[in-house]
Amino acid sequence: MKRYIIHGGRPLHGTVTISGAKNAAVAILPATLLVEGVCRIENVPDISDVRLLLDILSSMGASIRRLSPNTLEIDCTHARDSEASDDLVRRIRASYYFIGAQLGRFGHARVALPGGCNFGPRPIDQHIKGFEAIGAMVDTSNGYVCATAPNDGLIGSRVNLDMVSVGATMNIMIGATLAIGTTVIENAAKEPHIVDLANFLNAMGAKISGAGTDVIKIRGVRALHGGFYSIIPDQIEAGTYMAAVAAAGGDVLIQNVIPKHMDCISAKLREMGARVIEYDDSIRVQRTNRLRRANVKTLPYPGFPTDMQPQIAVCMALANGVSVITESIYDTRFRYCQELNHMGASIKVDTKVAVINGVEKLMGCTLHACDLRAGAAMVIAGLAAEGETIIEQIEYIERGYENIIGKLTDLGACIKRVETPDNQSVPSAG
Ligand code: EPU
């Protein structure tokens, strides 16, 4: 049993450095399958989702060298079109990028339907719509996605997505990179990691334009070559530390961020009374007085990210007044609210709306991280709460946050990771 134990009530002070973006890395790693040559990639976050994808790539014959904790060399020149292990694939949502990557590289793909955090149904019909538009035959029976390109290869086409989907936009981009002719994705997602994937592919010889707007054009090329790329900083990890300072109080400089990516989060925290100062590649967050209430609705980029919804909810749980969160991306992303209520928060959830009546303090207790960002929110709540908080199921948190214990400890938090046999009592963090 792995747990975090937090003794809360200490403001955070100091400097924290943000790692590379998880949701960029989890698309870029499968996309290396398209490249015949060595990709040297810097700023790769050392998180369990990335390690899983590397295991999948290795099992397909990729040669991987770790030059430093965050720099990898990946060579897929001799990769085989062998099937990735179902067990590995089902553990991670982003394994769906292997459909686009295998289809592009080998002309066919067979990938188990992906797993990932459970926020209600997460279909991949828009990915399939895109692959079919560029000529693939796709079958999704028996828990697998099987896709086959025509004998002469995939053919560029126009794809109008029915909804803004990050995964579908990136997967179609990967699949269309080596297609014959031009693919146009309309109603594309605009998240920073979409631009990052396009920049990675272009650095390896692809011809992609328009990433970051809602129309992306991919002119197919015959092959990609090796090259160098550095992944952007993680918008959500940065936002999580910003929310942690806003909730627990203190004064922290958050380094290695792209402040423009943080606009929406910075604006919301300012509205709530935190001081947020932007520099070229860092952001300073200070909070001394009690936060004020606010409302937020999650939206695709550049709107407020759904992946920051649980973390901002903790700030609202401690703010003065009644705040309302409207979740517009997922059906069920409020399961963590009942855990916060165990700490003394006052949150009422009605399907996709949470009404949060701010309280003066939260009290530590034992919590279960029910998904990655919910787990991050529980860490923030534990930092802000009085007394001891124990967080279980931390595997979720470690899927997406590199060295969260070390980074928070450096900011003065009292947080420990403990591993005990299931029936043994938990030692104190203090
Ligand atoms: N959707 C469909 N059909 C599709 C694709 C999406 O109905 O074919 C729906 C989804 O069910 C959802 C909405 O459209 O309701 C948006 O889904 P999207 O495809 O944008 O999300 P995703 O690709 O599955 C990625 C991130 C998530 C993040 C969302 C939204 C990865 C691996 N995951 O998921 O990240 O919440 O975009 O920004 O990139 C996280 O990091 O904690 C996380 C969950």
CSV table of N, CA and C and ligand atoms in Angstrom, one decimal, residues 22-24 26 49 92-94 96-97 117 119-128 163-168 170 189 191 193 236 300 305-307 328-331 333 371-373, ligand 1:
chain,number,residue,atom,x,y,z
A,22,LYS,N,3.0,16.4,-19.7
A,22,LYS,CA,2.6,15.0,-19.8
A,22,LYS,C,1.8,14.8,-21.1
A,23,ASN,N,0.8,15.6,-21.3
A,23,ASN,CA,-0.1,15.3,-22.5
A,23,ASN,C,0.5,15.6,-23.8
A,24,ALA,N,1.7,16.3,-23.8
A,24,ALA,CA,2.5,16.4,-25.1
A,24,ALA,C,3.3,15.2,-25.2
A,26,VAL,N,3.0,12.2,-24.0
A,26,VAL,CA,2.3,10.9,-24.2
A,26,VAL,C,1.8,10.8,-25.7
A,49,ASP,N,3.1,7.3,-16.5
A,49,ASP,CA,2.5,7.2,-17.8
A,49,ASP,C,3.6,7.1,-18.9
A,92,ILE,N,-3.4,2.8,-19.9
A,92,ILE,CA,-3.1,4.2,-20.2
A,92,ILE,C,-3.9,4.7,-21.4
A,93,ARG,N,-4.6,5.7,-21.2
A,93,ARG,CA,-5.5,6.3,-22.2
A,93,ARG,C,-4.7,6.7,-23.5
A,94,ALA,N,-3.5,7.2,-23.3
A,94,ALA,CA,-2.8,7.7,-24.4
A,94,ALA,C,-2.3,6.6,-25.3
A,96,TYR,N,-4.0,5.2,-27.2
A,96,TYR,CA,-4.7,5.3,-28.4
A,96,TYR,C,-3.9,6.0,-29.5
A,97,TYR,N,-2.8,6.7,-29.1
A,97,TYR,CA,-1.9,7.3,-30.2
A,97,TYR,C,-1.2,6.2,-31.0
A,117,CYS,N,-8.2,7.5,-16.8
A,117,CYS,CA,-9.0,8.0,-15.7
A,117,CYS,C,-10.5,7.9,-16.1
A,119,PHE,N,-14.0,9.2,-16.1
A,119,PHE,CA,-14.9,10.3,-15.9
A,119,PHE,C,-16.2,10.1,-16.6
A,120,GLY,N,-16.6,8.8,-16.7
A,120,GLY,CA,-17.8,8.5,-17.5
A,120,GLY,C,-17.3,8.0,-18.9
A,121,PRO,N,-18.2,7.9,-19.8
A,121,PRO,CA,-17.8,7.3,-21.1
A,121,PRO,C,-16.8,8.2,-21.8
A,122,ARG,N,-15.8,7.6,-22.4
A,122,ARG,CA,-14.8,8.4,-23.1
A,122,ARG,C,-14.6,7.7,-24.5
A,123,PRO,N,-15.6,7.9,-25.4
A,123,PRO,CA,-15.5,7.2,-26.7
A,123,PRO,C,-14.4,7.7,-27.6
A,124,ILE,N,-14.0,7.0,-28.6
A,124,ILE,CA,-13.0,7.5,-29.5
A,124,ILE,C,-13.5,7.5,-30.9
A,125,ASP,N,-14.8,7.7,-31.1
A,125,ASP,CA,-15.5,7.8,-32.4
A,125,ASP,C,-14.9,8.8,-33.3
A,126,GLN,N,-14.4,9.9,-32.7
A,126,GLN,CA,-13.9,11.0,-33.6
A,126,GLN,C,-12.5,10.6,-34.2
A,127,HIS,N,-11.7,9.9,-33.4
A,127,HIS,CA,-10.4,9.3,-33.9
A,127,HIS,C,-10.7,8.5,-35.1
A,128,ILE,N,-11.7,7.6,-34.9
A,128,ILE,CA,-12.1,6.6,-36.0
A,128,ILE,C,-12.6,7.3,-37.2
A,163,MET,N,-16.9,17.3,-32.4
A,163,MET,CA,-16.6,17.9,-31.1
A,163,MET,C,-15.1,18.2,-31.0
A,164,VAL,N,-14.8,19.2,-30.2
A,164,VAL,CA,-13.4,19.5,-30.1
A,164,VAL,C,-12.7,18.4,-29.2
A,165,SER,N,-11.9,17.6,-29.8
A,165,SER,CA,-11.2,16.5,-29.1
A,165,SER,C,-9.7,16.6,-29.2
A,166,VAL,N,-9.1,16.7,-28.1
A,166,VAL,CA,-7.6,16.8,-28.0
A,166,VAL,C,-7.0,15.5,-28.6
A,167,GLY,N,-7.5,14.3,-28.1
A,167,GLY,CA,-6.9,13.1,-28.6
A,167,GLY,C,-7.2,12.8,-30.1
A,168,ALA,N,-8.4,13.1,-30.6
A,168,ALA,CA,-8.7,12.9,-32.0
A,168,ALA,C,-7.8,13.8,-32.9
A,170,MET,N,-4.9,15.0,-32.2
A,170,MET,CA,-3.5,14.6,-32.3
A,170,MET,C,-3.3,13.3,-33.0
A,189,ALA,N,-8.8,20.8,-31.9
A,189,ALA,CA,-8.5,21.3,-30.6
A,189,ALA,C,-7.3,22.2,-30.7
A,191,GLU,N,-5.2,23.1,-27.8
A,191,GLU,CA,-4.3,23.0,-26.6
A,191,GLU,C,-2.9,23.2,-26.9
A,193,HIS,N,-0.4,21.4,-26.1
A,193,HIS,CA,0.3,20.2,-26.5
A,193,HIS,C,0.0,19.8,-27.9
A,236,ILE,N,-0.6,22.1,-16.8
A,236,ILE,CA,-1.5,21.7,-15.6
A,236,ILE,C,-0.6,21.5,-14.4
A,300,PRO,N,-12.6,23.9,-23.7
A,300,PRO,CA,-11.4,23.6,-24.4
A,300,PRO,C,-10.5,24.8,-24.4
A,305,PRO,N,-9.1,24.9,-18.2
A,305,PRO,CA,-9.0,23.5,-18.4
A,305,PRO,C,-9.7,22.6,-17.4
A,306,THR,N,-10.4,21.6,-18.0
A,306,THR,CA,-11.0,20.6,-17.1
A,306,THR,C,-10.0,19.9,-16.2
A,307,ASP,N,-8.7,19.8,-16.6
A,307,ASP,CA,-7.7,19.2,-15.8
A,307,ASP,C,-7.3,20.0,-14.6
A,328,SER,N,-17.9,21.1,-18.4
A,328,SER,CA,-18.6,21.0,-19.7
A,328,SER,C,-17.8,20.0,-20.6
A,329,ILE,N,-16.8,19.3,-20.1
A,329,ILE,CA,-16.0,18.4,-20.9
A,329,ILE,C,-16.5,16.9,-20.6
A,330,TYR,N,-16.5,16.6,-19.3
A,330,TYR,CA,-16.8,15.2,-18.9
A,330,TYR,C,-18.1,15.1,-18.1
A,331,ASP,N,-18.7,13.9,-18.2
A,331,ASP,CA,-19.9,13.7,-17.5
A,331,ASP,C,-19.8,13.6,-16.0
A,333,ARG,N,-16.9,14.3,-13.3
A,333,ARG,CA,-15.6,14.6,-12.8
A,333,ARG,C,-15.6,15.2,-11.5
A,371,ASP,N,-8.7,9.8,-9.2
A,371,ASP,CA,-8.1,9.9,-10.5
A,371,ASP,C,-6.9,10.9,-10.4
A,372,LEU,N,-6.2,11.1,-11.5
A,372,LEU,CA,-5.0,11.9,-11.4
A,372,LEU,C,-5.2,13.3,-10.8
A,373,ARG,N,-6.1,14.1,-11.4
A,373,ARG,CA,-6.2,15.5,-11.0
A,373,ARG,C,-7.0,15.6,-9.7
B,1,EPU,N1,-15.0,12.6,-27.1
B,1,EPU,C1,-15.9,11.9,-27.8
B,1,EPU,N2,-15.4,11.2,-28.9
B,1,EPU,C2,-14.1,11.2,-29.2
B,1,EPU,C3,-13.2,11.9,-28.5
B,1,EPU,C4,-13.7,12.6,-27.4
B,1,EPU,O1,-17.1,11.8,-27.5
B,1,EPU,O2,-13.8,10.5,-30.2
B,1,EPU,C5,-15.5,13.4,-25.9
B,1,EPU,C6,-14.9,12.8,-24.6
B,1,EPU,O3,-15.7,11.8,-24.1
B,1,EPU,C7,-14.9,14.0,-23.7
B,1,EPU,C8,-14.6,15.2,-24.7
B,1,EPU,O4,-15.0,14.7,-26.0
B,1,EPU,O5,-16.1,14.2,-23.2
B,1,EPU,C9,-13.2,15.7,-24.8
B,1,EPU,O6,-12.3,14.6,-24.9
B,1,EPU,P1,-10.8,14.7,-25.5
B,1,EPU,O7,-10.7,13.8,-26.7
B,1,EPU,O8,-10.5,16.2,-25.8
B,1,EPU,O9,-10.0,14.2,-24.3
B,1,EPU,P2,-8.9,13.0,-24.4
B,1,EPU,O10,-8.0,13.1,-25.6
B,1,EPU,O11,-9.5,11.7,-24.0
B,1,EPU,C10,-7.1,14.5,-23.2
B,1,EPU,C11,-6.2,14.4,-22.0
B,1,EPU,C12,-7.1,14.6,-20.7
B,1,EPU,C13,-7.8,15.9,-20.8
B,1,EPU,C14,-8.6,16.0,-22.1
B,1,EPU,C15,-9.3,17.4,-22.3
B,1,EPU,C16,-4.5,12.9,-22.7
B,1,EPU,C17,-3.9,11.6,-22.7
B,1,EPU,N3,-5.6,13.1,-22.0
B,1,EPU,O12,-8.0,13.5,-23.1
B,1,EPU,O13,-6.1,14.6,-19.7
B,1,EPU,O14,-8.7,15.9,-19.7
B,1,EPU,O15,-7.8,15.8,-23.2
B,1,EPU,O16,-8.4,18.4,-22.2
B,1,EPU,O17,-4.0,13.8,-23.4
B,1,EPU,C18,-5.4,14.5,-17.5
B,1,EPU,O18,-4.3,14.8,-17.9
B,1,EPU,O19,-5.7,14.4,-16.3
B,1,EPU,C19,-6.4,14.1,-18.5
B,1,EPU,C20,-7.5,13.5,-18.1
